[in-house]
Each structure stands twice: as C-alpha cells, then as structure tokens.
Tab-separated table of C-alpha atoms in Angstrom:
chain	number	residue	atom	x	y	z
A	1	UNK	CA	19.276	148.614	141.698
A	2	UNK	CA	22.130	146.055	142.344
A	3	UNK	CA	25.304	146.734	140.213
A	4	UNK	CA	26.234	143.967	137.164
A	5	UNK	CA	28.528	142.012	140.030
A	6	UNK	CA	26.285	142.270	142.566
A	7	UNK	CA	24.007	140.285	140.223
A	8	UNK	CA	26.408	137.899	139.412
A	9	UNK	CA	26.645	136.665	142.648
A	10	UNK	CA	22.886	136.536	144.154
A	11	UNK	CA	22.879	134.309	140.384
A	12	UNK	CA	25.146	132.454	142.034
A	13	UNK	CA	23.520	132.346	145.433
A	14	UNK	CA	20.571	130.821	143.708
A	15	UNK	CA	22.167	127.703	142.338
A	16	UNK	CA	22.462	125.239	145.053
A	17	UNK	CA	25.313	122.538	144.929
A	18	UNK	CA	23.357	120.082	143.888
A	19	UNK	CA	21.439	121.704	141.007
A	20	UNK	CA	25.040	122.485	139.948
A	21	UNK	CA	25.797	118.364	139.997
A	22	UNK	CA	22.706	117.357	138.318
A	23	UNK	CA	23.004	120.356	135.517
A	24	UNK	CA	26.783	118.500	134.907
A	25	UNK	CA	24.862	115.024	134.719
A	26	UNK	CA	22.142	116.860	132.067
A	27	UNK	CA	25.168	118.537	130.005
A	28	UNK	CA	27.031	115.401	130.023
A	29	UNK	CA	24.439	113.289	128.771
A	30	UNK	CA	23.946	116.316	125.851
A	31	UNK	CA	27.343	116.798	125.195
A	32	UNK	CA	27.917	112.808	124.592
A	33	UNK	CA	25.241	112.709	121.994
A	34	UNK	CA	26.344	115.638	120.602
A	35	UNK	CA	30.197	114.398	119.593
A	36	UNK	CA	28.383	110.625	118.932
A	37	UNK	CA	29.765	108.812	122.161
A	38	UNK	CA	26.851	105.366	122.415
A	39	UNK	CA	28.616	103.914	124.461
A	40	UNK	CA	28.782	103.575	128.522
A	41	UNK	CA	29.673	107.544	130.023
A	42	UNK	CA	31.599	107.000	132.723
A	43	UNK	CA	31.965	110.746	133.240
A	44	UNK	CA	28.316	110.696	133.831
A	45	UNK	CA	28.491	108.228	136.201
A	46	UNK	CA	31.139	110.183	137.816
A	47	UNK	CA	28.589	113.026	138.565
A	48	UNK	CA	25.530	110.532	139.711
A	49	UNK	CA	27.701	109.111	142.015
A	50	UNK	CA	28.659	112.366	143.525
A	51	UNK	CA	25.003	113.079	143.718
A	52	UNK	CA	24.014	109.341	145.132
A	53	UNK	CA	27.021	109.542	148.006
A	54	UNK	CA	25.071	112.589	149.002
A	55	UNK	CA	28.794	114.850	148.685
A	56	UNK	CA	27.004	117.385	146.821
A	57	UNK	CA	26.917	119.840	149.706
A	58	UNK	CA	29.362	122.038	148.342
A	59	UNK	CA	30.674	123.491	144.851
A	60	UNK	CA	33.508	121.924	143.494
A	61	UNK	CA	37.138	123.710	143.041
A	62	UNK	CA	38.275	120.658	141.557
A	63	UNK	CA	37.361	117.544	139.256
A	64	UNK	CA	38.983	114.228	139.496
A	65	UNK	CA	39.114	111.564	136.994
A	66	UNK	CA	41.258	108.883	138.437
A	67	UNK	CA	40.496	106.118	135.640
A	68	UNK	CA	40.940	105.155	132.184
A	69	UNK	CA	38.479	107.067	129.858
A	70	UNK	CA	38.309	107.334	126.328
A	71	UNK	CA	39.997	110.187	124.471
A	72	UNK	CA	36.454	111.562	123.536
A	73	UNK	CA	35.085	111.605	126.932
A	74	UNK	CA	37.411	114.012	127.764
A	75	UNK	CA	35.821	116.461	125.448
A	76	UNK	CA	32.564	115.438	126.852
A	77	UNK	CA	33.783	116.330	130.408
A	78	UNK	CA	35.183	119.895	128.603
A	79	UNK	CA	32.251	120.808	127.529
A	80	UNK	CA	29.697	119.592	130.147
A	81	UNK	CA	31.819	121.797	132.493
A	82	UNK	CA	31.870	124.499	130.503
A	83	UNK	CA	28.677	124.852	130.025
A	84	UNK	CA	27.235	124.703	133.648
A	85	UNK	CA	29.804	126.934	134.799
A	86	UNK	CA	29.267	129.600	132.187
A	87	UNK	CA	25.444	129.284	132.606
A	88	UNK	CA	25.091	129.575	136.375
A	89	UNK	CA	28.485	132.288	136.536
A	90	UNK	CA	30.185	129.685	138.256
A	91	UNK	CA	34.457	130.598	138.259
A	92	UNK	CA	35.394	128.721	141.294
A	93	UNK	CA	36.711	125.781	139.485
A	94	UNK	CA	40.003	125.340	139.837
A	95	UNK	CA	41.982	122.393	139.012
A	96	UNK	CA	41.544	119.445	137.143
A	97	UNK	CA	43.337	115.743	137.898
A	98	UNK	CA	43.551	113.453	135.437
A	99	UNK	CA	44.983	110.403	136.927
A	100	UNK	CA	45.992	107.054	134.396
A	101	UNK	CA	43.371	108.156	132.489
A	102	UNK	CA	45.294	105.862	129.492
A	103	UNK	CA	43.816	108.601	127.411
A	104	UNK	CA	47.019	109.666	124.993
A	105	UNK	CA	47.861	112.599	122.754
A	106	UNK	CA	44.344	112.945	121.473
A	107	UNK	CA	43.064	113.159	124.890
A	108	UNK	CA	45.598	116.275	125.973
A	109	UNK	CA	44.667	117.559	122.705
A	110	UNK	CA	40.840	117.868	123.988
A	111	UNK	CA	42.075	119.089	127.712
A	112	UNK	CA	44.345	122.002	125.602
A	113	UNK	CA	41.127	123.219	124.020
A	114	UNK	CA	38.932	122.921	126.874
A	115	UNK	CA	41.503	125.177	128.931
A	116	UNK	CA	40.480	127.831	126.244
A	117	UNK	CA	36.745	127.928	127.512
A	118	UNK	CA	37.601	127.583	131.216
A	119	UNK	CA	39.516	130.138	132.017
A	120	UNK	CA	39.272	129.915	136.060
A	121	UNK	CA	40.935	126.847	135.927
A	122	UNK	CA	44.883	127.594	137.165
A	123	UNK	CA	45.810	123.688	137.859
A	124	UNK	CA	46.458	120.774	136.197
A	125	UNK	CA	47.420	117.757	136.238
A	126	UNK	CA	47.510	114.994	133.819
A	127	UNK	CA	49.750	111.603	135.273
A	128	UNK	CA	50.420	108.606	133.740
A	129	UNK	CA	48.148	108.915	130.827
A	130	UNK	CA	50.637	107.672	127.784
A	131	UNK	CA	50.911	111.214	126.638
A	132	UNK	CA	53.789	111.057	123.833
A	133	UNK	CA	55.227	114.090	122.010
A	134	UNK	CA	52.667	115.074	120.664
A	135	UNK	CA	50.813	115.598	123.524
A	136	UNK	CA	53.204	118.069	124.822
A	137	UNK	CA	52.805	119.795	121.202
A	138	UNK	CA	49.003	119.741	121.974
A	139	UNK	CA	49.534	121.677	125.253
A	140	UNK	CA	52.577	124.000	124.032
A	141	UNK	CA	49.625	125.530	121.507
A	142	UNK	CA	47.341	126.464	124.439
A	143	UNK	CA	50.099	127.749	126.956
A	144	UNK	CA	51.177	130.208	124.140
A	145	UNK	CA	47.484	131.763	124.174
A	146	UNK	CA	48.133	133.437	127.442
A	147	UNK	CA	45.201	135.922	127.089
A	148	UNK	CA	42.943	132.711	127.406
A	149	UNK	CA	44.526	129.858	129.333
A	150	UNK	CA	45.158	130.774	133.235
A	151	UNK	CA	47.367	127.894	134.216
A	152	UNK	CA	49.672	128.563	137.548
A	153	UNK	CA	50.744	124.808	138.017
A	154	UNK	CA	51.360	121.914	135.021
A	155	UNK	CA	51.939	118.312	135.706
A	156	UNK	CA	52.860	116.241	133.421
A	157	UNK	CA	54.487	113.021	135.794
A	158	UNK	CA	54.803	109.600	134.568
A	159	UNK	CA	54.230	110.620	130.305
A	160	UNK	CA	56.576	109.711	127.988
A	161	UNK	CA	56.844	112.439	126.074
A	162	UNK	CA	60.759	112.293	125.638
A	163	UNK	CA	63.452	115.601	124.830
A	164	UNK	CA	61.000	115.654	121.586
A	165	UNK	CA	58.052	116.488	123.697
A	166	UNK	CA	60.163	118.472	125.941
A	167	UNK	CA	61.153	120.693	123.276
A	168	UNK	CA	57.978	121.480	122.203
A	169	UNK	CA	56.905	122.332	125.516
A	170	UNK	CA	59.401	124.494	126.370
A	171	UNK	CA	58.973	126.774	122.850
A	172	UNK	CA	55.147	127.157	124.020
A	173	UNK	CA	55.963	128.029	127.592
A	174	UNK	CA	58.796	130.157	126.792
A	175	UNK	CA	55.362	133.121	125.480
A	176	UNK	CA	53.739	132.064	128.763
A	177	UNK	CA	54.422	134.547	131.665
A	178	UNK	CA	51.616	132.842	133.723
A	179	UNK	CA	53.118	129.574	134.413
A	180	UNK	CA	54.820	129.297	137.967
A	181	UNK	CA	54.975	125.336	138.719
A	182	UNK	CA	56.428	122.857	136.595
A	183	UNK	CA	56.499	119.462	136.799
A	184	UNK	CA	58.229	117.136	134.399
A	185	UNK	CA	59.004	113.850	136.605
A	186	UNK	CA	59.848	110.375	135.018
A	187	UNK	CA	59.222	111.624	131.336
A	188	UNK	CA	61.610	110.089	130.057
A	189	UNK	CA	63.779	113.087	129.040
A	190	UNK	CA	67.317	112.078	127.606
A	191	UNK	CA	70.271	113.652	127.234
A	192	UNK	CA	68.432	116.180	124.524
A	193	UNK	CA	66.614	117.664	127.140
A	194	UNK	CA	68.907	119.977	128.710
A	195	UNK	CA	69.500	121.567	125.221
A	196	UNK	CA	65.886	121.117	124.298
A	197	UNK	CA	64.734	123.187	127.708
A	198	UNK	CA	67.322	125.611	127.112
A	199	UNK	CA	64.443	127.989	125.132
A	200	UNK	CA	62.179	128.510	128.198
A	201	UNK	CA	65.180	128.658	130.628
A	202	UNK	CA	66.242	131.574	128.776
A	203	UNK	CA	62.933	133.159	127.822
A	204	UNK	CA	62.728	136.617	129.491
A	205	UNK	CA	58.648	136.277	129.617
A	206	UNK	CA	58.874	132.781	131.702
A	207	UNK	CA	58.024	133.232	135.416
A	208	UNK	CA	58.671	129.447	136.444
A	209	UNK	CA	59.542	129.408	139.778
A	210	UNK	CA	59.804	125.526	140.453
A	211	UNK	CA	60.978	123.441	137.550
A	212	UNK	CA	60.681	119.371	138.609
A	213	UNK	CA	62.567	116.736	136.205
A	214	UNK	CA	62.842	113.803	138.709
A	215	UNK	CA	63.449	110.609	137.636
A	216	UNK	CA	64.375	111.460	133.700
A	217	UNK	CA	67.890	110.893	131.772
A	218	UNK	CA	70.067	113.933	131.136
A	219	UNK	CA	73.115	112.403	132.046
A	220	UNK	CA	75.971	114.154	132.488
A	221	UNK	CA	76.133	115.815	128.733
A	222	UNK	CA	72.842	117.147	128.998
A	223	UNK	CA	72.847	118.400	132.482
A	224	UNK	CA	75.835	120.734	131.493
A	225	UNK	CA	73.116	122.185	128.645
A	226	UNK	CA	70.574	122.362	131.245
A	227	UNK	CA	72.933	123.975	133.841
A	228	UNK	CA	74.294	126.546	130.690
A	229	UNK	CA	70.690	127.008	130.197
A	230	UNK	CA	69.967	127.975	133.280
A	231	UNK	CA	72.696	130.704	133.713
A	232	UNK	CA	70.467	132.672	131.707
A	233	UNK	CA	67.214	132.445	134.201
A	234	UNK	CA	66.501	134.381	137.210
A	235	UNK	CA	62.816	133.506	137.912
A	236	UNK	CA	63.818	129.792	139.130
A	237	UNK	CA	62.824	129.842	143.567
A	238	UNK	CA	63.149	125.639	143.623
A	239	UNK	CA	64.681	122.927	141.593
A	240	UNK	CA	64.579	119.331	141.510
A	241	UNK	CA	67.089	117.551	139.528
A	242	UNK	CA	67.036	114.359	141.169
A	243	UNK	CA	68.021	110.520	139.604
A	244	UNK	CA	69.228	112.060	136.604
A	245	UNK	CA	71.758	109.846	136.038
A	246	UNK	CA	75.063	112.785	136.312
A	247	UNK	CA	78.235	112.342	137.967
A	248	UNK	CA	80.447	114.924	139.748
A	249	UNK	CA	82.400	115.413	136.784
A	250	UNK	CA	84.530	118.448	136.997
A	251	UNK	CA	82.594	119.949	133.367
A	252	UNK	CA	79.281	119.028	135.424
A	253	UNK	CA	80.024	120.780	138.598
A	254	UNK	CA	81.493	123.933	137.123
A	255	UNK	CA	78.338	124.273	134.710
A	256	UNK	CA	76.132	123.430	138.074
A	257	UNK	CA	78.008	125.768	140.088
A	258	UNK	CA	77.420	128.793	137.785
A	259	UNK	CA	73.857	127.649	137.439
A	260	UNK	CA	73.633	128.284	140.951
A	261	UNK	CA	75.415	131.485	141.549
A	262	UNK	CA	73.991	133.379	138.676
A	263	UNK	CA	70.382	133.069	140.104
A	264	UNK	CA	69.961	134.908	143.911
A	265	UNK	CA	66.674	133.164	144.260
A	266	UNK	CA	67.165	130.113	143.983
A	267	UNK	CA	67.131	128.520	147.125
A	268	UNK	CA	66.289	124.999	147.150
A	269	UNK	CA	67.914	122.438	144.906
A	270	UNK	CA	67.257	118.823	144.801
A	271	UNK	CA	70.431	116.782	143.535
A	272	UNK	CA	70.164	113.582	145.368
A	273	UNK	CA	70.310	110.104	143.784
A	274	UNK	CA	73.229	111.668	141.160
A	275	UNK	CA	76.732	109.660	142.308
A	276	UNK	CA	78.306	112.768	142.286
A	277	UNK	CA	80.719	111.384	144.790
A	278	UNK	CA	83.149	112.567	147.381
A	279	UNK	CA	85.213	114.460	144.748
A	280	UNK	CA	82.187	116.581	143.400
A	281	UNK	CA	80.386	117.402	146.928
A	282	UNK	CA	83.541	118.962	147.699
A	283	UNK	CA	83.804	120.571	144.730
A	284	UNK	CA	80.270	122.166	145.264
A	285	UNK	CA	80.579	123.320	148.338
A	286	UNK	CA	84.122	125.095	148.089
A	287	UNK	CA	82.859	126.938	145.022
A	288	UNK	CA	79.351	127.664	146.725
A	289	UNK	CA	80.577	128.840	149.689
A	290	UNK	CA	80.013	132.635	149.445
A	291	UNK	CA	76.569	131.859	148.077
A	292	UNK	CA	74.447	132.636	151.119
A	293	UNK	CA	70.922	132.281	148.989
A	294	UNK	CA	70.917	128.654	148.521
A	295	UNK	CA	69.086	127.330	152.053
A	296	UNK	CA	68.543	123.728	150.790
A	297	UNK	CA	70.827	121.315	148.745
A	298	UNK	CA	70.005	117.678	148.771
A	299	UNK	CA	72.729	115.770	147.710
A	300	UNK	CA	73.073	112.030	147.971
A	301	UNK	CA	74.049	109.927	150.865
A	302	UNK	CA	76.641	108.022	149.277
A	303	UNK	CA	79.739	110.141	150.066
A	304	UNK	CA	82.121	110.680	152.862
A	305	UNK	CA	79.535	111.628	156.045
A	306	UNK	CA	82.489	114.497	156.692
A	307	UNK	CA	81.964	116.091	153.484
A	308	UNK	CA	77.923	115.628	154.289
A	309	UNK	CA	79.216	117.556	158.410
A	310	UNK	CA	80.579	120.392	155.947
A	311	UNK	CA	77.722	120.526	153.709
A	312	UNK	CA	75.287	121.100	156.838
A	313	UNK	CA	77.261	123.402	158.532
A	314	UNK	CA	77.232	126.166	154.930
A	315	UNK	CA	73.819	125.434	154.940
A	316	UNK	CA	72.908	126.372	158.902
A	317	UNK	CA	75.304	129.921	157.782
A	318	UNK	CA	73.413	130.296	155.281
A	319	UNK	CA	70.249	129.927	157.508
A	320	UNK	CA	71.437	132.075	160.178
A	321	UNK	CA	73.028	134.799	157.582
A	322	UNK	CA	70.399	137.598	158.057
A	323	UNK	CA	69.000	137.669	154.402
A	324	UNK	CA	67.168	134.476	154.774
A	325	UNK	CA	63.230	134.711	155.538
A	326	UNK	CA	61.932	132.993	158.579
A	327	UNK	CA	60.786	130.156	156.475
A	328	UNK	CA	63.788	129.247	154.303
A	329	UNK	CA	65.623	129.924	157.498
A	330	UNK	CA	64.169	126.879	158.831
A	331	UNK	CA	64.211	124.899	156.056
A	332	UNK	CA	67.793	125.567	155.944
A	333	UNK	CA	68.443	124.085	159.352
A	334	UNK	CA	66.192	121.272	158.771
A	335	UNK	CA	68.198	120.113	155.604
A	336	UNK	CA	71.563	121.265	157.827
A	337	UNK	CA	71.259	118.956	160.006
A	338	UNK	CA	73.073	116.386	158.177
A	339	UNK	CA	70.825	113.861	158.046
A	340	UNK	CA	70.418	113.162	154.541
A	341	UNK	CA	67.367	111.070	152.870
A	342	UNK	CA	68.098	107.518	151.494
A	343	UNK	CA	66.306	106.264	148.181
C-alpha cells in the first residue's frame, strides 16, 4: 500500500499538462460567473491560447499576464489557479508576473488574498500597474501572515506608491522573516522614505538580503535616514541605491560610510548616477579602506578617473584578501577594473 505522498504524486502523474490547461480554461470560465464578470475574459483567452499554440507540453512554474486587465480578473485568475492546483495536488507554481496590467490598488488587493490560497508561490512581480499607497497597504497585510504567504522575491518597479506606500510596506515586512529580494525601483519614494524604511531596516525578524530603490528621490536628507537606518541591519548581501538624487555631502558620506562598515555582508553596493563628486569618492574610499567585505561599489563616472584608479585598486585587495568567496572574488575584479558604467 503506497504511503499518503506516494499517492500524491502518481495523482499527479495522472494529470497530463494539458488537462491541467484546459481544467484552468473550465475554472476560469466558473470563477468569472461566479464574481459577475459578462464581459470579454481575457484570462481565459490567455489559457486557450496556450492550449491552441500547442505549448502545453509541460506544467507551468510560472503565469504571465503582460496586459491591461481589469481589477476583477485578477481575482478570477486567483481563484481559477487555485482551484486546479489544489484539485490535481499541483505545488509547482511558482511565480507570478504581472506586467502593466493598469490594474491599481484594488487589483494588488485581489493578488494579496490570492497569495493566501497559493502558498507554493515564492515570486512576484507586479510592474507598472498604477499601484498607489494603498496598494502597498494591500500587500503589507499579507506579508505579515507569514504562516500563509511564501514569498522569497517582491517587485514592485515602476508603481507609484510614494514614502506613504513605502511606509506601509516596510511595517508589514518588518513580521516577515521569509522575504529575501526586494525591489522598489522608480516608485517614486521621496525624501520620507529613508525614515519611512527605517522600521524594516531595523526589524530583527527581516531576512532581506537585496534591497533595490533605483531610480526614486531620497535626496540627500533622506539617504542619511536610510543610511542611519541601515546601521541597525545585518541581513543586507546587495544594495542598489542608484539615481537617488544625493550628493557627497560630508553628513551623507559619514552616515553612508557607517552604513557600510556596520554590516560584514554586505558586499555589493550600487551608488552610481549620485554626483557625489571628486570630494566624496575620496571621502569613501579613505574611510572604507580597512573594510575588506565590500567586493563591489559602483560609483559614478563623473569624477577624477584617478580617484576611479584608487577605487579599483581597494576593490581588487579586497578581491584578493583571502575572506572573499570565489565568486565575489571575481566580481570584485570585474568592477576593479576601473571601467565604470555610463548612464
């Protein structure tokens, strides 16, 4: 007699692929009579066409929506997932890509809740779909119910959702000890934010290990919070602070500097398109000298291609120091080699 997860997977065995796909296209069509959606289902579509292209050779790890849907159809999707999975003991799904999906704060509202009832799913992403404040609120719920919601890796790129949202995020990730990858780009994150991250920065539970805020506002002011902030965090492996509008402000560097020494594993730390100038590259890498963890520092281009010589050559001693590991050793001399990136 086969034991309970033995069973599980001959279960599994027996659903082919594209049962799986037409079960999603059955659900679908259930699920948007169910929450009174008359109109055209393009999520449905979205699974015929998987079965018409003849790609429904293999189970899915992820699902893609790369267009603008209603806020409703997202619960559809939720659902319609859900159920398949759960009826045919499906937990291979992964990750789910919502790409200018236009859907808003009502839409992340439905994606929250439909993290609760699929709970293999450890990635996602949800770009450029005019997610406000709220939004983040939305998700901040669901990351705080850690014995339900599984996510490793949060994108949030290209959403609006401001120092307000920011805030709210940070409060709900600050319970989470699951999260490892986050990724705040172009969110239009003000000088607020570095105060307003400050909670999950400091948060002995959080296990972030890469934190990205390209492309938002913290200007000088608020990259001193964020820097203070981060004095307090030790789980941080890779940071991108890029275009965030800071000079090399003695008050900055200081703050930045201590950021960076206080944390051992933190190794890689995006900085470029800040005019931190010749005065603060220097001041960085005098005061960083001794600090033999950091193997990458991208600063930018725009300052005297001596100081950049100096830069490269702490980083390849860093590289070559003996406490490296073979890969940030060669990441190190990649980035060493003086040859900086242009934007």
């Amino acid at each position: 007699m086969p034991a309970k997860g033995d069973a599980k997977k001959d279960n599994k065995k027996q659903m082919k692929p594209k049962e799986f796909w037409e079960d999603l296209c059955k659900e679908s069509k259930a699920a948007a009579k169910e929450f009174g959606f008359r109109d055209r289902n393009p999520i449905l579509s979205m699974f015929e066409d998987v079965i018409e292209e003849k790609k429904d050779d293999d189970f899915p790890n992820q699902i893609i929506v790369p267009y603008e849907i209603e806020a409703c159809l997202v619960k559809v999707l939720c659902k319609s997932v859900s159920n398949v999975c759960t009826a045919g003991q499906y937990n291979d799904l992964r990750c789910l890509r919502f790409w200018n999906c236009a859907f808003g704060d009502i839409g992340v509202k439905y994606v929250a809740e439909g993290l609760l009832v699929l709970p293999s799913v450890t990635k996602l992403e949800i770009i450029d779909c005019l997610v406000g404040p709220q939004g983040a609120g939305y998700m901040a719920e669901t990351l705080r119910k850690i014995s339900s919601c599984n996510l490793k890796l949060l994108k949030l790129d290209h959403n609006a959702i401001g120092s307000q949202g920011a805030a709210l995020l940070a409060k709900g990730i600050s319970y989470n000890s699951k999260l490892t990858f986050l990724s705040l780009n172009y969110c239009s994150i003000d000088k607020f934010g570095g105060d307003a991250l400050s909670v999950m920065l400091k948060s002995p539970e959080v296990q972030v290990k890469t934190l990205n805020l390209e492309g938002n506002d913290l200007g000088s002011a608020g990259m001193v919070d964020f820097a203070v902030a981060c004095m307090s965090n030790s789980s941080l492996n890779k940071l991108n602070i890029s275009l965030n509008n800071f000079g090399g402000e003695v008050p900055v560097m200081q703050a930045l500097c201590s950021a960076f020494r206080s944390n051992p594993n933190l190794t890689d730390i995006n900085m470029d398109g800040n005019l931190i100038g010749d005065d603060g590259l220097k001041f960085l890498i005098e005061n960083l000298h001794d600090c033999k963890h950091i193997a990458c520092l991208d600063v930018t281009p725009f300052v005297n291609p001596q100081h950049l010589t100096m830069l490269g050559d702490w980083l390849v001693s860093n590289a070559s120091s003996g406490d490296k590991s073979k890969k940030g050793s060669k990441k190190g001399g990649k980035k060493a080699g003086g040859k900086k990136k242009k934007k």
